Amino acid sequence: MVQERLTEEKWQAILHNDADYDGKFWYAVKTTSIFCRPSCKSKPPKKENVRIYLTAEQALTGGFRPCKRCKPTGEKLPDEEWIGHVTDYIVSHYKEHLTLELLADTSHSSPYHLQRTFKRISGITPTEYIQDLRIQHAKTLLVRSDRKIAEIGSQVGMTNTPYFVTLFKQKVGCTPASYRRQHKRGD
């Protein structure tokens, strides 16, 4: 795999979205597994996460997928595949503070386009998906541990305990404490 050196000139081209460098190199971001044209208007990546390639094919071979925003291969990534990558990211980071803006930046899209496409493909919004995932993990922790409700909420990415309890009750039909009593092993 031919990976080029990130020179200061190339780094400045990325930071300034310089279209004059399009076709001369492509940059990939290790943390998102996405590659872009230098002119991409996405949020600038951290310098240490950038990989440089001379062709889009090299970036693809390196395991990176094309950006939805700048379409570095000239082809559009199918929406189902793109949303699959977004849901994979959510599953890996559900414990963190996730916003629609962060997910859009990470997937190189606008929040509006991500929200609309995610709902069309999955039937629910990204926020609902995150909430459902957190509640599923909380249910498992409630049954398998004796941790306090606040600790479990925090562990699944919901540090506001009253909100965690309210959302849990809304989604499950009972409070976390009631759920624990009803489903605790050995009862």
CSV table of C-alpha atoms in Angstrom, one decimal, residues 143 180-187:
chain,number,residue,atom,x,y,z
A,143,VAL,CA,-30.3,-7.8,35.5
A,180,ARG,CA,-34.5,-5.1,37.9
A,181,ARG,CA,-36.9,-6.5,40.5
A,182,GLN,CA,-39.0,-8.2,37.7
A,183,HIS,CA,-36.0,-9.7,35.8
A,184,LYS,CA,-33.3,-10.3,38.3
A,185,ARG,CA,-31.9,-13.9,38.1
A,186,GLY,CA,-32.8,-16.2,40.9
A,187,ASP,CA,-36.2,-14.5,41.5
